[in-house]
Amino acid sequence: MTRRVYLDNNATTPVLPEVLEAMRPYFGERFGNASSIHHHGQETRAAVERARESVAGLLGCRASEIVFTGGGTEADNLAIFGIAHVGDHVISSTIEHHAVLNACKHLAANGFEVTYVPVDGRGRVDPADVKRALRPNTKLITIMLANNETGVVQPVAEIGKIAADADVYFHTDAVQAAGKIAIDVNKIGCDLLTVSGHKFHGPQGVGALYVRKGTRLEPMLYGGSHERSRRAGTENVPGIVGLGKAAELALAGFERGDDIKMAAARDHFERELLGIEATGLNGAGLNGERAPRVPNTTNIYFDGIEGEALVIALDLKGLAVSTGAACSSGAIEPSHVLTAMGLRPDRAKASIRFSLGKQNTREDVDFALGLIPETVARLRELSPVWTKSAVST
Ligand SMILES: *Cc1c(COP(=O)(O)O)cnc(C)c1O
């Protein structure tokens, strides 16, 4: 049997056993509608409210400021469409997840003005660019906390200060930060913040939006008065319970130093892979080097190869990784994040994202280290591009 190692935890993470255990009763005997006033409803209502406390605990806010949604994408959309009105100006960045980028694109096509601030070669937004982009009709700044492809952490507290000074709402997509680095909405100074269950060992299809008290948010869905009329629809109780449990476990993990352990494993991986003495692997390097990053993510270019080909070749040997960029419409476009950082398109296409999760061990990392150099070398042997780029660089 092929050994399988999963290093694509920025795409999704396995649900932790404790999370599954916490959810299980809500698929069975605890089936009530949380809006019902009888015993069954009260039981699930209590579970939803406990989960709300847990998510609030992870983010440093009040439970009443948490709105449960059907995932990170929905929370991002709710933040953007719930705040911006026709004629408003919105500031975002060139490296956002498509859940934000395409929501902004939709705004731009419908009578809104959108400015996308650039990033530097390390993948960081300059807060001064955000400040310069402000206009009298700016309503919202939406800039992510940690990037899903590179793991690079943005200067959100500085952006939060700029937003507060200008009296502009600030939303941050923290989907890739939750459970990996400590989050405190008051330190960030944001008005809205997105998390998604399945990116930190909770279930898929459930997320949450933090909405600062006093923020006027228009709902996207119209129906019942669930979630204080900010998100109509019967609650996904098992999912919400799982998200709450994942939040509790993430918080406990910080106390145990899980994040420090993960950073050590990731640094070991980078050192071993990119140390030429160790692997003989030249023409490879880190994307987002020397920028602050979440502890689990590494994005590396391997000149002379096609990222997709390397993903497939590694998968055949039991290692699951990703190019980071979503493949839309069949054609493989270079990553918008890496090209925004100034990478040449061929180097962006030659880049791979490795992302660790809590289930990964040092043996998993060593398994990957054992496979990658030989696989890259074999693909380069087949590549006429490699000889060319090897000569030209
Ligand atoms: C995965 C992801 C999302 C989307 O979350 P879903 O729950 O999958 O809809 C949004 N933003 C970032 C940064 C992500 O990584």
Tab-separated table of N, CA and C and ligand atoms in Angstrom, residues 9-12 69-76 95-100 144-149 173-177 180 194-199 203-208 353, ligand 1:
chain	number	residue	atom	x	y	z
A	9	ASN	N	-2.630	21.368	3.775
A	9	ASN	CA	-3.579	21.774	4.814
A	9	ASN	C	-4.127	23.188	4.633
A	10	ASN	N	-3.575	23.963	3.698
A	10	ASN	CA	-4.193	25.262	3.419
A	10	ASN	C	-5.402	25.104	2.491
A	11	ALA	N	-5.521	23.932	1.862
A	11	ALA	CA	-6.711	23.659	1.045
A	11	ALA	C	-7.844	23.189	1.938
A	12	THR	N	-7.532	22.246	2.803
A	12	THR	CA	-8.464	21.825	3.842
A	12	THR	C	-7.696	20.958	4.816
A	69	THR	N	-21.847	31.349	9.509
A	69	THR	CA	-22.148	31.347	8.071
A	69	THR	C	-21.880	29.953	7.502
A	70	GLY	N	-22.165	29.810	6.232
A	70	GLY	CA	-21.896	28.555	5.547
A	70	GLY	C	-20.472	28.494	4.999
A	71	GLY	N	-19.502	29.039	5.715
A	71	GLY	CA	-18.097	28.932	5.304
A	71	GLY	C	-17.404	30.274	5.177
A	72	GLY	N	-16.132	30.199	4.814
A	72	GLY	CA	-15.319	31.407	4.696
A	72	GLY	C	-15.756	32.292	3.544
A	73	THR	N	-16.092	31.676	2.418
A	73	THR	CA	-16.497	32.452	1.243
A	73	THR	C	-17.737	33.282	1.561
A	74	GLU	N	-18.694	32.634	2.214
A	74	GLU	CA	-19.921	33.365	2.545
A	74	GLU	C	-19.639	34.498	3.528
A	75	ALA	N	-18.787	34.249	4.497
A	75	ALA	CA	-18.463	35.296	5.475
A	75	ALA	C	-17.768	36.476	4.791
A	76	ASP	N	-16.843	36.188	3.870
A	76	ASP	CA	-16.181	37.257	3.116
A	76	ASP	C	-17.204	38.065	2.310
A	95	ILE	N	-3.551	40.425	-3.658
A	95	ILE	CA	-3.238	39.033	-3.292
A	95	ILE	C	-4.355	38.351	-2.523
A	96	GLU	N	-5.545	38.942	-2.530
A	96	GLU	CA	-6.649	38.348	-1.766
A	96	GLU	C	-7.071	36.998	-2.342
A	97	HIS	N	-7.713	36.208	-1.493
A	97	HIS	CA	-8.368	34.977	-1.937
A	97	HIS	C	-9.496	35.360	-2.900
A	98	HIS	N	-9.856	34.438	-3.792
A	98	HIS	CA	-10.910	34.748	-4.755
A	98	HIS	C	-12.261	35.066	-4.089
A	99	ALA	N	-12.455	34.605	-2.870
A	99	ALA	CA	-13.706	34.916	-2.155
A	99	ALA	C	-13.837	36.426	-1.934
A	100	VAL	N	-12.710	37.110	-1.802
A	100	VAL	CA	-12.715	38.570	-1.663
A	100	VAL	C	-12.534	39.228	-3.029
A	144	MET	N	-6.450	40.800	3.698
A	144	MET	CA	-6.367	39.547	4.447
A	144	MET	C	-5.322	39.578	5.545
A	145	LEU	N	-5.470	38.662	6.502
A	145	LEU	CA	-4.501	38.579	7.596
A	145	LEU	C	-3.292	37.748	7.157
A	146	ALA	N	-3.552	36.538	6.645
A	146	ALA	CA	-2.452	35.687	6.169
A	146	ALA	C	-2.823	35.141	4.799
A	147	ASN	N	-1.864	35.160	3.891
A	147	ASN	CA	-2.150	34.706	2.537
A	147	ASN	C	-2.167	33.186	2.452
A	148	ASN	N	-3.116	32.666	1.684
A	148	ASN	CA	-3.292	31.212	1.577
A	148	ASN	C	-2.203	30.533	0.759
A	149	GLU	N	-1.539	31.257	-0.144
A	149	GLU	CA	-0.516	30.619	-0.983
A	149	GLU	C	0.876	30.693	-0.360
A	173	ASP	N	-9.754	38.949	6.106
A	173	ASP	CA	-9.981	37.528	5.902
A	173	ASP	C	-8.885	36.791	6.684
A	174	ALA	N	-9.295	36.203	7.812
A	174	ALA	CA	-8.327	35.546	8.701
A	174	ALA	C	-8.417	34.024	8.582
A	175	VAL	N	-8.963	33.546	7.454
A	175	VAL	CA	-9.176	32.102	7.284
A	175	VAL	C	-7.867	31.328	7.451
A	176	GLN	N	-6.766	31.861	6.915
A	176	GLN	CA	-5.491	31.130	6.989
A	176	GLN	C	-4.687	31.474	8.241
A	177	ALA	N	-5.222	32.328	9.066
A	177	ALA	CA	-4.519	32.686	10.300
A	177	ALA	C	-5.106	31.950	11.501
A	180	LYS	N	-3.536	29.168	13.683
A	180	LYS	CA	-2.102	29.118	13.388
A	180	LYS	C	-1.350	30.195	14.152
A	194	THR	N	-13.092	37.232	9.104
A	194	THR	CA	-13.623	35.946	8.621
A	194	THR	C	-12.786	34.772	9.108
A	195	VAL	N	-13.462	33.704	9.557
A	195	VAL	CA	-12.788	32.418	9.777
A	195	VAL	C	-13.606	31.313	9.110
A	196	SER	N	-12.942	30.180	8.851
A	196	SER	CA	-13.606	29.041	8.203
A	196	SER	C	-13.221	27.764	8.945
A	197	GLY	N	-14.212	26.953	9.298
A	197	GLY	CA	-13.976	25.754	10.106
A	197	GLY	C	-12.968	24.791	9.519
A	198	HIS	N	-13.091	24.502	8.215
A	198	HIS	CA	-12.288	23.406	7.659
A	198	HIS	C	-10.825	23.752	7.450
A	199	LYS	N	-10.444	25.011	7.658
A	199	LYS	CA	-9.031	25.364	7.534
A	199	LYS	C	-8.283	25.198	8.855
A	203	PRO	N	-15.169	21.226	10.581
A	203	PRO	CA	-15.847	20.713	9.386
A	203	PRO	C	-15.911	21.713	8.234
A	204	GLN	N	-16.114	21.205	7.033
A	204	GLN	CA	-16.298	22.037	5.840
A	204	GLN	C	-17.716	22.608	5.840
A	205	GLY	N	-17.876	23.753	5.188
A	205	GLY	CA	-19.215	24.318	5.017
A	205	GLY	C	-19.739	25.082	6.224
A	206	VAL	N	-18.842	25.475	7.116
A	206	VAL	CA	-19.262	26.330	8.232
A	206	VAL	C	-18.140	27.322	8.532
A	207	GLY	N	-18.519	28.546	8.770
A	207	GLY	CA	-17.550	29.585	9.072
A	207	GLY	C	-18.185	30.608	9.983
A	208	ALA	N	-17.448	31.670	10.246
A	208	ALA	CA	-17.998	32.719	11.094
A	208	ALA	C	-17.459	34.067	10.662
A	353	ARG	N	3.138	24.881	-3.154
A	353	ARG	CA	2.828	25.196	-1.758
A	353	ARG	C	2.807	23.921	-0.932
B	1	LIG	C1	-10.202	28.725	1.963
B	1	LIG	C2	-10.203	30.192	2.044
B	1	LIG	C3	-11.391	30.926	1.927
B	1	LIG	C4	-12.711	30.268	1.630
B	1	LIG	O1	-13.224	29.555	2.729
B	1	LIG	P1	-14.295	28.390	2.442
B	1	LIG	O2	-14.743	28.001	3.821
B	1	LIG	O3	-13.563	27.293	1.758
B	1	LIG	O4	-15.383	28.976	1.636
B	1	LIG	C5	-11.335	32.292	2.034
B	1	LIG	N1	-10.171	32.912	2.250
B	1	LIG	C6	-9.010	32.256	2.375
B	1	LIG	C7	-7.763	33.012	2.632
B	1	LIG	C8	-8.983	30.871	2.271
B	1	LIG	O5	-7.826	30.228	2.376
